[in-house]
Short mmCIF file of C-alpha atoms in Angstrom, two decimals:
data_model
loop_
_atom_site.label_atom_id
_atom_site.label_comp_id
_atom_site.label_asym_id
_atom_site.label_seq_id
_atom_site.Cartn_x
_atom_site.Cartn_y
_atom_site.Cartn_z
CA MET R 11 94.22 80.33 72.96
CA SER R 12 96.22 83.52 72.67
CA THR R 13 95.69 86.90 71.09
CA THR R 14 97.46 87.81 67.87
CA GLU R 15 99.07 91.13 67.25
CA ASN R 16 95.97 92.68 65.73
CA GLY R 17 93.75 91.48 68.56
CA ASN R 18 92.32 88.33 66.98
CA GLN R 19 92.45 84.86 68.50
CA SER R 20 95.25 82.45 67.62
CA GLY R 21 96.62 79.19 68.98
CA SER R 22 100.31 80.05 68.62
CA VAL R 23 101.39 81.48 71.97
CA GLU R 24 105.11 81.32 71.24
CA HIS R 25 104.80 83.12 67.90
CA THR R 26 102.60 85.83 69.41
CA ASP R 27 104.86 86.41 72.43
CA LEU R 28 107.94 86.62 70.21
CA ASN R 29 106.28 89.19 67.93
CA VAL R 30 105.33 91.36 70.89
CA GLU R 31 108.83 91.15 72.37
CA LEU R 32 110.40 92.17 69.06
CA VAL R 33 108.12 95.20 68.70
CA VAL R 34 108.65 96.24 72.32
CA ALA R 35 112.42 96.08 71.93
CA ALA R 36 112.39 97.99 68.65
CA SER R 37 110.21 100.80 70.00
CA ARG R 38 111.98 101.47 73.32
CA LYS R 39 114.32 104.13 71.92
CA ALA R 40 111.46 106.06 70.33
CA ALA R 41 109.45 105.88 73.55
CA SER R 42 112.34 107.32 75.57
CA THR R 43 112.82 110.35 73.30
CA ALA R 44 109.27 111.06 72.08
CA ILE R 45 107.40 114.26 72.88
CA SER R 46 106.17 114.10 76.48
CA ALA R 47 104.53 116.21 79.18
CA GLY R 48 106.08 119.67 79.40
CA ASP R 49 107.10 119.80 75.74
CA ARG R 50 105.55 122.07 73.14
CA ALA R 51 103.34 120.04 70.84
CA PRO R 52 104.43 120.06 67.18
CA LEU R 53 101.70 121.50 64.96
CA PHE R 54 100.13 119.46 62.18
CA SER R 55 97.52 119.77 59.44
CA LEU R 56 96.09 116.45 58.34
CA GLU R 57 93.20 115.26 56.21
CA ASP R 58 90.06 113.57 57.47
CA LYS R 59 88.01 112.03 54.66
CA ARG R 60 84.74 113.25 56.16
CA MET R 61 85.71 116.65 57.55
CA GLY R 62 88.55 117.79 55.31
CA LEU R 63 91.80 119.36 56.49
CA ILE R 64 92.11 119.72 60.26
CA ALA R 65 94.88 121.78 61.87
CA LEU R 66 95.97 121.49 65.48
CA GLU R 67 96.51 125.23 65.61
CA ASP R 68 92.83 125.84 64.82
CA LEU R 69 91.64 123.31 67.38
CA LEU R 70 93.70 124.94 70.13
CA LEU R 71 91.83 128.20 69.60
CA LYS R 72 88.71 126.45 70.92
CA GLY R 73 90.25 124.71 73.92
CA PRO R 74 92.47 121.80 74.93
CA VAL R 75 93.00 118.94 72.49
CA ILE R 76 93.40 115.20 72.98
CA VAL R 77 95.58 113.69 70.27
CA GLN R 78 95.71 109.93 69.95
CA PHE R 79 98.23 108.21 67.69
CA ARG R 80 97.18 104.71 66.61
CA ARG R 81 98.98 101.99 64.66
CA GLY R 82 96.23 101.91 62.06
CA ALA R 83 92.84 100.45 61.22
CA TRP R 84 94.46 97.02 60.79
CA CYS R 85 95.26 96.78 64.53
CA SER R 86 92.19 96.31 66.74
CA TYR R 87 94.11 97.06 69.94
CA GLY R 88 93.71 100.74 69.15
CA ASP R 89 89.93 100.44 69.37
CA HIS R 90 89.98 100.13 73.17
CA ALA R 91 92.19 103.20 73.50
CA THR R 92 89.88 105.16 71.22
CA ASP R 93 86.87 104.15 73.28
CA ALA R 94 88.51 105.93 76.21
CA VAL R 95 89.08 109.20 74.36
CA ALA R 96 85.60 109.01 72.85
CA SER R 97 84.16 108.88 76.35
CA VAL R 98 86.07 112.02 77.30
CA ASP R 99 84.82 113.76 74.17
CA GLN R 100 81.24 113.15 75.28
CA SER R 101 81.84 114.36 78.84
CA ASP R 102 80.43 117.71 79.95
CA SER R 103 82.61 117.85 83.07
CA THR R 104 85.43 119.75 81.37
CA GLU R 105 85.76 122.77 79.13
CA ARG R 106 85.28 122.21 75.43
CA THR R 107 87.77 119.61 74.31
CA SER R 108 88.62 118.52 70.78
CA VAL R 109 89.69 114.96 70.12
CA VAL R 110 91.52 113.66 67.05
CA VAL R 111 92.82 110.23 66.13
CA ILE R 112 95.91 110.01 63.93
CA GLU R 113 96.97 106.91 62.04
CA PRO R 114 98.91 106.06 58.89
CA PRO R 115 97.01 104.99 55.76
CA CYS R 116 96.71 101.23 55.26
CA ARG R 117 94.93 98.71 53.07
CA VAL R 118 92.25 98.13 55.73
CA SER R 119 89.29 100.53 55.60
CA VAL R 120 89.48 103.33 58.15
CA LYS R 121 87.28 102.71 61.18
CA TYR R 122 85.37 105.66 62.59
CA PRO R 123 84.99 104.90 66.31
CA SER R 124 82.57 107.77 66.84
CA PRO R 125 80.80 110.14 64.45
CA ALA R 126 82.34 113.03 66.37
CA LEU R 127 85.93 111.79 66.19
CA PRO R 128 87.92 112.66 63.08
CA VAL R 129 90.45 110.04 62.00
CA LEU R 130 93.35 111.94 60.44
CA LEU R 131 95.47 110.12 57.90
CA ASP R 132 99.16 110.67 58.59
CA ALA R 133 100.60 110.42 55.09
CA ASN R 134 104.26 109.37 55.22
CA MET R 135 103.90 109.50 59.02
CA ALA R 136 104.95 113.14 59.08
CA ALA R 137 103.07 113.86 62.32
CA SER R 138 104.20 110.65 64.01
CA ARG R 139 107.81 111.45 63.17
CA SER R 140 107.51 115.03 64.43
CA TYR R 141 106.34 113.65 67.79
CA GLY R 142 109.20 111.14 67.81
CA LEU R 143 106.84 108.16 67.64
CA ALA R 144 108.13 106.47 64.49
CA PHE R 145 110.36 103.43 64.84
CA GLU R 146 111.87 100.87 62.50
CA LEU R 147 110.02 97.55 62.38
CA PRO R 148 112.30 94.50 62.59
CA GLN R 149 112.89 92.79 59.25
CA SER R 150 111.42 89.51 60.49
CA LEU R 151 107.99 91.09 61.12
CA ARG R 152 107.53 93.05 57.90
CA ALA R 153 105.86 90.33 55.83
CA TYR R 154 103.56 89.54 58.76
CA TYR R 155 102.51 93.17 59.19
CA TYR R 156 101.91 93.52 55.46
CA GLN R 157 99.69 90.46 55.56
CA LEU R 158 97.65 92.06 58.35
CA GLY R 159 97.06 95.12 56.18
CA TYR R 160 99.81 97.54 57.18
CA THR R 161 101.55 99.42 54.39
CA PRO R 162 104.80 101.23 55.30
CA PRO R 163 104.92 104.94 54.43
CA GLN R 164 107.00 106.15 51.53
CA THR R 165 110.19 107.74 52.83
CA ILE R 166 113.39 109.05 51.29
CA GLU R 167 115.43 106.36 53.02
CA LYS R 168 115.45 103.03 51.18
CA ASP R 169 114.40 99.80 52.89
CA THR R 170 112.78 101.73 55.73
CA TRP R 171 109.76 100.25 57.48
CA LEU R 172 108.41 102.82 59.92
CA VAL R 173 105.60 101.98 62.32
CA PRO R 174 103.97 104.46 64.74
CA LEU R 175 104.24 103.97 68.48
CA PRO R 176 100.74 104.34 70.01
CA ALA R 177 100.45 107.41 72.23
CA THR R 178 97.86 109.71 73.76
CA TYR R 179 98.46 113.39 74.50
CA VAL R 180 96.51 116.16 76.19
CA ILE R 181 97.58 119.56 74.88
CA ASP R 182 96.50 122.77 76.59
CA ARG R 183 95.38 125.90 74.77
CA ASP R 184 98.92 127.28 74.90
CA GLY R 185 100.16 124.31 72.87
CA ILE R 186 101.95 122.63 75.77
CA VAL R 187 101.62 118.89 76.38
CA ILE R 188 100.22 118.52 79.90
CA PHE R 189 99.71 114.76 79.78
CA SER R 190 101.32 112.01 77.74
CA TYR R 191 100.78 108.28 77.72
CA ILE R 192 103.27 106.18 75.78
CA ASP R 193 103.73 102.45 76.35
CA VAL R 194 105.97 100.22 74.26
CA ASP R 195 103.41 97.47 74.82
CA TYR R 196 100.79 98.47 72.23
CA ARG R 197 98.20 96.28 73.96
CA LYS R 198 97.94 98.77 76.83
CA HIS R 199 96.25 102.18 76.87
CA CYS R 200 95.37 104.97 79.28
CA GLY R 201 91.90 105.17 80.74
CA CYS R 202 89.25 107.83 80.54
CA LYS R 203 89.79 108.94 84.16
CA GLU R 204 93.43 109.82 83.53
CA LEU R 205 92.43 112.03 80.61
CA VAL R 206 89.62 113.73 82.53
CA ASP R 207 91.98 114.43 85.44
CA ALA R 208 94.49 116.01 83.05
CA LEU R 209 91.80 118.20 81.51
CA LYS R 210 90.55 119.32 84.91
CA ALA R 211 94.13 120.22 85.88
CA ALA R 212 94.43 122.28 82.70
CA GLN R 213 91.17 124.07 83.48
CA THR R 214 92.32 124.83 87.04
CA LYS R 215 95.62 126.18 85.75
CA ARG R 216 93.89 128.36 83.16
CA THR R 217 91.42 129.72 85.74
CA ALA R 218 94.26 130.60 88.11
CA LYS R 219 96.15 132.29 85.27
CA PHE R 220 93.07 134.32 84.34
CA ARG R 221 92.56 135.46 87.95
CA THR R 222 96.21 136.45 88.21
CA SER R 223 95.91 138.60 85.09
CA LEU R 224 92.82 140.32 86.50
CA VAL R 225 94.67 141.15 89.72
CA ALA R 226 97.66 142.46 87.79
CA SER R 227 95.45 144.74 85.72
#
């Protein structure tokens, strides 16, 4: 038995492996040029059906922010990655941290992995594109993805089938990405420890910056 692209069991190993290889190849360029550690994080304001409009700029006023981009509710591989960020959100070992999950709308009902985690709907994949995470899905996979529940965003370009590349970012209060995890193999994800370490590093940096300002004054 093998695992299909959305995480369910299937008996067609060859078909599954080919699908993964096609997606990996198509997403490599986006992965190499996407926003990464050291870059300034593009701002966004997106809607969560339960909490209303949420803006990154507002979240940064409270502390660092973990932003996770997922392929959508139709793909169960994102659930494991979200479990990791949900664990960080519940941790009291770091300063106050906001966590948001971003995914494009699809025909599958949105899953809320945790009552505390807003799932922001990225209409037309505006946020994904601003982070450089959007890539063109190969023609041969489009009918298959549509069957799974994915609906491509409406764009100006005709015959465009954009899909988001999964990614996880830690953004400090100054709006700088201090940690980024992007893997062209959507079945992989970063762990909770990596995120906690990044947040602790951000706290250490902020404390040192605060002490330096006190000395200067």
